[in-house]
Coordinates of C-alpha atoms and ligand atoms in Angstrom, one line a residue:
X1 CA 9.5 92.6 -127.9
X2 CA 10.9 89.2 -128.1
X3 CA 14.5 88.7 -127.1
X4 CA 16.3 86.4 -129.2
X5 CA 19.4 85.4 -127.3
X6 CA 22.3 82.9 -128.0
X7 CA 23.3 81.4 -124.6
X8 CA 26.9 80.0 -124.9
X9 CA 27.8 78.8 -121.4
X10 CA 31.1 77.2 -122.3
X11 CA 33.5 75.7 -119.8
X12 CA 34.3 75.6 -116.2
X13 CA 31.9 78.0 -114.0
X14 CA 30.4 79.4 -117.3
X15 CA 27.2 77.2 -117.3
X16 CA 26.9 77.8 -113.4
X17 CA 26.9 81.6 -113.8
X18 CA 25.0 81.6 -117.2
X19 CA 22.0 79.9 -115.4
X20 CA 21.7 82.7 -112.9
X21 CA 21.9 85.4 -115.5
X22 CA 19.1 83.9 -117.4
X23 CA 17.1 83.3 -114.2
X24 CA 17.5 86.9 -113.5
X25 CA 16.2 87.9 -117.0
X26 CA 13.3 85.5 -116.6
X27 CA 12.4 87.0 -113.3
X28 CA 12.0 90.4 -115.0
X29 CA 9.1 88.9 -117.1
X30 CA 10.9 89.6 -120.5
X31 CA 9.9 87.7 -123.5
X32 CA 12.9 85.5 -124.2
X33 CA 13.7 83.2 -126.9
X34 CA 16.8 81.3 -125.7
X35 CA 19.1 79.3 -128.2
X36 CA 21.9 77.3 -126.5
X37 CA 25.1 75.7 -128.0
X38 CA 28.3 74.1 -126.7
X39 CA 31.5 76.3 -127.3
X40 CA 35.0 75.8 -126.1
X41 CA 36.7 72.8 -124.5
X42 CA 33.4 70.9 -124.2
X43 CA 32.6 71.5 -127.7
X44 CA 36.1 70.1 -128.8
X45 CA 35.3 67.1 -126.6
X46 CA 31.9 66.6 -128.2
X47 CA 32.6 67.7 -131.8
X48 CA 36.2 68.1 -132.5
X49 CA 36.0 72.0 -132.6
X50 CA 35.9 74.9 -130.3
X51 CA 33.4 77.0 -132.3
X52 CA 31.1 74.5 -134.2
X53 CA 29.3 76.1 -137.3
X54 CA 26.1 75.4 -135.5
X55 CA 27.2 77.7 -132.5
X56 CA 28.4 80.3 -134.7
X57 CA 25.1 80.4 -136.8
X58 CA 23.0 80.6 -133.7
X59 CA 25.2 83.8 -132.4
X60 CA 24.9 85.2 -135.7
X61 CA 20.9 84.7 -136.1
X62 CA 20.5 86.1 -132.3
X63 CA 19.8 89.7 -131.2
X64 CA 22.6 89.3 -128.6
X65 CA 25.0 86.5 -127.0
X66 CA 25.2 85.6 -123.4
X67 CA 28.7 84.0 -123.1
X68 CA 30.0 82.3 -120.1
X69 CA 33.6 81.4 -120.5
X70 CA 36.0 79.0 -122.1
X71 CA 39.2 77.3 -121.4
X72 CA 40.3 73.9 -120.1
X73 CA 43.7 73.0 -118.6
X74 CA 44.4 69.8 -120.4
X75 CA 44.5 71.9 -123.8
X76 CA 47.3 74.0 -122.4
X77 CA 49.6 71.2 -122.1
X78 CA 50.4 70.8 -126.0
X79 CA 52.0 74.2 -127.1
X80 CA 51.4 73.2 -130.8
X81 CA 47.7 71.8 -130.6
X82 CA 45.8 73.3 -133.4
X83 CA 42.5 73.2 -131.6
X84 CA 41.9 75.2 -128.5
X85 CA 39.2 76.3 -126.5
X86 CA 40.0 80.1 -126.6
X87 CA 39.3 79.6 -130.4
X88 CA 35.6 80.0 -129.5
X89 CA 35.5 83.4 -128.2
X90 CA 38.1 84.6 -130.7
X91 CA 36.1 83.2 -133.5
X92 CA 32.8 84.8 -132.3
X93 CA 34.5 88.1 -131.8
X94 CA 35.9 88.1 -135.4
X95 CA 32.9 86.2 -136.8
X96 CA 30.4 88.9 -135.4
X97 CA 32.6 91.8 -136.1
X98 CA 32.7 92.8 -132.4
X99 CA 35.5 95.3 -132.5
X100 CA 35.0 97.1 -129.3
X101 CA 34.9 95.7 -125.9
X102 CA 33.5 97.7 -123.1
X103 CA 35.0 96.7 -119.6
X104 CA 33.2 99.0 -117.0
X105 CA 35.1 99.2 -113.6
X106 CA 32.8 100.7 -110.8
X107 CA 33.9 100.6 -107.3
X108 CA 31.1 99.4 -105.0
X109 CA 31.1 101.2 -101.6
X110 CA 30.1 98.0 -100.0
X111 CA 33.2 96.2 -101.5
X112 CA 35.8 99.0 -100.6
X113 CA 37.5 96.6 -98.2
X114 CA 37.3 93.7 -100.3
X115 CA 40.1 95.0 -102.5
X116 CA 43.7 94.5 -101.9
X117 CA 44.0 98.2 -102.5
X118 CA 43.2 100.9 -100.1
X119 CA 39.5 102.2 -99.7
X120 CA 40.7 105.8 -100.1
X121 CA 42.3 105.0 -103.4
X122 CA 39.5 103.1 -104.9
X123 CA 36.4 105.0 -103.6
X124 CA 34.4 106.5 -106.3
X125 CA 36.3 104.7 -109.2
X126 CA 34.1 104.8 -112.3
X127 CA 36.1 104.0 -115.6
X128 CA 35.6 101.9 -118.8
X129 CA 38.4 100.2 -120.4
X130 CA 37.6 100.2 -124.1
X131 CA 39.6 97.4 -125.6
X132 CA 39.9 96.9 -129.5
X133 CA 38.8 93.2 -130.0
X134 CA 39.4 92.0 -133.5
X135 CA 42.9 93.2 -134.5
X136 CA 46.3 93.5 -133.1
X137 CA 48.4 90.7 -131.7
X138 CA 45.5 88.4 -131.3
X139 CA 45.0 88.0 -135.0
X140 CA 48.0 89.3 -136.6
X141 CA 49.9 86.8 -139.2
X142 CA 52.4 85.3 -139.2
X143 CA 51.7 83.6 -135.8
X144 CA 53.1 80.3 -134.6
X145 CA 56.0 78.1 -133.7
X146 CA 58.6 76.3 -135.7
X147 CA 62.1 74.5 -135.5
X148 CA 63.1 71.7 -133.1
X149 CA 64.8 72.2 -129.8
X150 CA 67.2 73.8 -129.1
X151 CA 66.3 75.9 -132.2
X152 CA 62.7 76.5 -131.5
X153 CA 61.3 79.9 -132.4
X154 CA 57.9 81.5 -132.3
X155 CA 56.4 84.7 -133.8
X156 CA 53.4 86.8 -133.2
X157 CA 52.5 90.1 -135.2
X158 CA 50.8 93.0 -134.3
X159 CA 49.0 94.6 -137.1
X160 CA 46.3 97.4 -137.3
X161 CA 44.7 99.5 -140.1
X162 CA 43.8 103.1 -139.5
X163 CA 40.2 102.2 -139.9
X164 CA 40.3 99.7 -137.2
X165 CA 41.9 102.4 -134.8
X166 CA 39.5 105.1 -135.9
X167 CA 36.2 103.4 -135.3
X168 CA 37.5 102.3 -131.8
X169 CA 38.5 106.0 -131.1
X170 CA 35.4 107.4 -132.3
X171 CA 33.5 104.9 -129.9
X172 CA 35.7 106.2 -127.1
X173 CA 34.9 109.7 -127.5
X174 CA 31.3 109.1 -128.0
X175 CA 31.3 107.2 -124.7
X176 CA 33.1 109.9 -123.0
X177 CA 30.6 112.5 -124.2
X178 CA 28.0 110.6 -122.2
X179 CA 30.2 110.3 -119.1
X180 CA 33.1 112.3 -117.6
X181 CA 34.3 113.6 -121.1
X182 CA 37.8 112.3 -120.8
X183 CA 39.7 109.8 -123.2
X184 CA 42.9 108.5 -122.3
X185 CA 44.7 106.5 -125.2
X186 CA 47.2 103.8 -124.1
X187 CA 49.8 102.7 -126.5
X188 CA 53.6 101.9 -126.7
X189 CA 54.3 104.5 -129.3
X190 CA 57.7 104.8 -128.0
X191 CA 58.6 101.3 -129.2
X192 CA 56.0 100.0 -131.5
X193 CA 54.9 101.3 -135.0
X194 CA 51.3 100.3 -134.3
X195 CA 51.4 102.5 -131.2
X196 CA 52.6 105.3 -133.3
X197 CA 49.6 104.8 -135.7
X198 CA 47.3 104.7 -133.0
X199 CA 48.5 107.9 -131.8
X200 CA 48.2 109.7 -135.0
X201 CA 44.6 108.5 -135.7
X202 CA 43.5 109.2 -132.2
X203 CA 44.8 112.8 -132.7
X204 CA 42.9 113.1 -135.8
X205 CA 39.6 111.9 -134.2
X206 CA 40.0 114.1 -131.3
X207 CA 39.7 117.2 -133.6
X208 CA 35.9 116.2 -133.9
X209 CA 35.5 116.2 -130.1
X210 CA 36.7 119.4 -128.7
X211 CA 34.5 119.1 -125.8
X212 CA 36.1 115.9 -124.7
X213 CA 39.6 116.0 -122.7
X214 CA 42.2 113.8 -124.4
X215 CA 45.5 112.4 -123.3
X216 CA 47.9 110.0 -124.7
X217 CA 49.7 107.7 -122.2
X218 CA 52.2 104.8 -122.5
X219 CA 50.6 101.5 -121.6
X220 CA 53.1 100.7 -119.1
X221 CA 52.5 104.1 -117.3
X222 CA 48.9 103.6 -117.5
X223 CA 49.2 100.2 -115.7
X224 CA 51.0 102.3 -112.9
X225 CA 48.5 105.2 -113.0
X226 CA 45.5 102.8 -112.5
X227 CA 46.9 101.8 -109.0
X228 CA 48.0 105.2 -108.1
X229 CA 45.0 107.1 -108.9
X230 CA 42.3 105.3 -110.7
X231 CA 39.6 108.0 -110.1
X232 CA 41.7 110.2 -112.7
X233 CA 40.3 107.9 -115.5
X234 CA 37.1 108.0 -117.4
X235 CA 37.6 106.1 -120.9
X236 CA 40.7 104.1 -121.5
X237 CA 41.0 103.3 -125.0
X238 CA 43.5 100.8 -126.2
X239 CA 44.6 97.8 -128.5
X240 CA 43.6 94.3 -128.0
X241 CA 46.6 92.9 -125.9
X242 CA 47.1 96.1 -123.7
X243 CA 43.4 96.0 -123.0
X244 CA 43.3 92.4 -122.0
X245 CA 46.1 93.1 -119.5
X246 CA 44.8 96.4 -118.3
X247 CA 41.3 95.2 -117.5
X248 CA 42.5 92.3 -115.5
X249 CA 44.5 94.8 -113.3
X250 CA 41.6 97.2 -113.2
X251 CA 39.1 94.5 -112.0
X252 CA 41.1 94.4 -108.8
X253 CA 39.8 98.0 -108.0
X254 CA 36.3 96.5 -107.4
X255 CA 37.7 93.7 -105.1
X256 CA 37.4 90.8 -107.5
X257 CA 37.3 89.8 -111.0
X258 CA 34.0 88.1 -110.3
X259 CA 32.5 91.5 -110.4
X260 CA 33.4 92.6 -113.8
X261 CA 30.8 92.3 -116.7
X262 CA 31.8 93.3 -120.4
X263 CA 30.0 94.0 -123.6
X264 CA 31.5 93.4 -126.9
X265 CA 29.9 95.5 -129.8
X266 CA 30.3 95.9 -133.4
X267 CA 28.5 98.2 -136.0
X268 CA 26.0 95.8 -136.9
X269 CA 22.4 96.1 -135.8
X270 CA 19.9 93.5 -134.6
X271 CA 16.4 93.2 -135.6
X272 CA 15.4 95.8 -132.9
X273 CA 17.6 98.4 -134.3
X274 CA 20.4 98.1 -131.4
X275 CA 23.9 97.0 -131.6
X276 CA 24.2 93.0 -131.9
X277 CA 26.5 92.3 -128.9
X278 CA 28.2 89.5 -127.1
X279 CA 28.0 89.9 -123.2
X280 CA 30.4 88.1 -121.0
X281 CA 32.2 88.3 -117.6
X282 CA 35.9 88.9 -117.8
X283 CA 36.8 86.1 -115.1
X284 CA 37.0 83.1 -117.3
X285 CA 36.5 79.5 -116.6
X286 CA 38.0 79.2 -113.1
X287 CA 38.3 75.3 -113.1
X288 CA 39.4 75.2 -109.5
X289 CA 35.9 75.9 -108.3
X290 CA 33.8 74.7 -111.3
X291 CA 30.8 72.3 -110.5
X292 CA 30.8 73.4 -106.7
X293 CA 28.1 76.0 -106.9
X294 CA 30.3 78.4 -105.3
X295 CA 31.3 80.8 -108.2
X296 CA 30.2 84.4 -108.0
X297 CA 27.6 84.9 -110.6
X298 CA 27.4 88.8 -110.2
X299 CA 29.7 89.6 -113.4
X300 CA 27.7 87.4 -115.5
X301 CA 24.4 88.9 -114.1
X302 CA 25.8 92.4 -114.7
X303 CA 26.7 91.3 -118.3
X304 CA 23.1 90.4 -118.8
X305 CA 22.2 94.0 -117.7
X306 CA 24.7 95.4 -120.2
X307 CA 22.9 93.3 -123.0
X308 CA 19.6 94.8 -122.0
X309 CA 21.0 98.3 -122.3
X310 CA 23.1 98.0 -125.4
X311 CA 21.3 95.5 -127.5
X312 CA 17.7 96.0 -126.5
X313 CA 17.4 99.7 -125.2
X314 CA 15.9 98.4 -122.0
X315 CA 17.5 100.9 -119.7
X316 CA 15.2 100.6 -116.8
X317 CA 15.5 96.9 -116.5
X318 CA 19.2 97.1 -116.7
X319 CA 19.1 99.6 -114.0
X320 CA 16.9 97.3 -112.0
X321 CA 19.5 94.5 -112.2
X322 CA 22.3 96.7 -111.3
X323 CA 20.7 98.3 -108.4
X324 CA 19.4 94.7 -107.1
X325 CA 23.0 93.7 -107.5
X326 CA 24.2 96.7 -105.4
X327 CA 21.5 96.1 -102.7
X328 CA 22.6 92.4 -102.2
X329 CA 26.1 93.7 -101.7
X330 CA 24.8 96.4 -99.2
X331 CA 22.9 93.6 -97.4
X332 CA 26.1 91.9 -96.6
X333 CA 25.7 89.1 -99.1
X334 CA 28.9 87.9 -100.8
X335 CA 30.3 84.9 -102.7
X336 CA 33.7 83.3 -101.7
X337 CA 35.7 85.5 -103.8
X338 CA 34.6 88.8 -102.1
X339 CA 33.8 87.4 -98.6
X340 CA 34.9 89.6 -95.5
X341 CA 34.5 89.3 -92.0
X342 CA 30.8 89.9 -90.9
X343 CA 29.4 89.1 -94.3
X344 CA 27.1 86.2 -95.5
X345 CA 28.8 83.9 -97.9
X346 CA 26.5 82.4 -100.5
X347 CA 26.6 80.1 -103.3
X348 CA 26.1 80.7 -106.9
X349 CA 22.4 79.7 -106.9
X350 CA 21.6 81.7 -103.9
X351 CA 23.3 84.7 -104.9
X352 CA 21.4 84.5 -108.1
X353 CA 18.1 84.2 -105.9
X354 CA 19.2 87.0 -103.6
X355 CA 19.5 89.4 -106.6
X356 CA 16.0 88.1 -108.1
X357 CA 14.4 89.0 -104.6
X358 CA 15.7 92.8 -104.8
X359 CA 14.7 93.4 -108.3
Ligands
IPM1 C1 39.5 88.0 -122.1 C2 40.2 86.7 -122.0 C3 40.5 86.2 -123.3 C4 41.2 87.2 -124.0 C5 41.0 84.7 -123.6 C6 40.1 83.7 -122.9 C7 41.1 84.3 -124.9 O1 41.3 86.8 -121.3 O2 38.4 88.0 -122.5 O3 40.1 88.9 -121.4 O4 42.5 87.0 -123.9 O5 40.8 88.1 -124.8
MG2 MG1 41.6 88.5 -120.3

């Protein structure tokens, strides 16, 4: 089968890590049809918009999207700027209807000491943050700043429909069924009306899944329990903003943000009958190390593995990539972000090659 993939490397370390993920896919001997486009800050510089029509079209026509990272410090300086690099990823999520973001957090034995947390706390951690991705505070209107100093004001709006909550919760229970059969729904029902809606709808969906254990948790308590006893979790289902925060926190259970892949899925199927999806590392553009060839490509490579599994049904190939990554780590190979005494530190390209050598 021909894998038609939109490759959107973006800014910062995005292009470097994307190149390694593509190299790994090529090494598997897959029939790839790659379409590349600029998105993010580089697209603003070149074309005046973070998500040019051409890039969105390429993404819509593809079976799956590999996405690097977007963001540039120079666009953070003007708080009223109408054009921002982040609009690329938000526009893609919305434009492709990718309402569910899977962020698996799995502790590698080889990296137990790379985390700032104690090995006995993180050993065996295997959870998924299931983040709602096209609603909530990220997209609610009104949003914006008005007035002049000293009377400036700003507003964001958190808005959810029950359909948006229900489809995410259904996915949470379906995922849990194939795993440890537990769903934790994190909200702020003690403060927010949207939180109370999440709780009501989650309880309704739960009725259909009597075989799956379910608990509600306040999002702040969830943040605490993630550090206290992360092994207690299986699926954490939560709204957009809380999912953004909890997934960065959870990434540290693996030692580094450079290890965490993600898949963004909707209900739309691609030409092969699998879910069309966008696959990206959660780490972002990391401009401080961009262009130096030192960024850790493993989260991007693991995102490509998720793509093979979810958008193409190529489970065996996905496992080959995941096992090659685990073997590289077992062999003491590291990038700068996860280096420890006694390990060998590799650059981006060399780490990509090390994975390929272990496929
Ligand atoms: C993420 C990122 C994005 C988000 C940014 C880049 C807009 O932090 O994917 O977690 O907030 O969703
Ligand atoms: Mg984030």
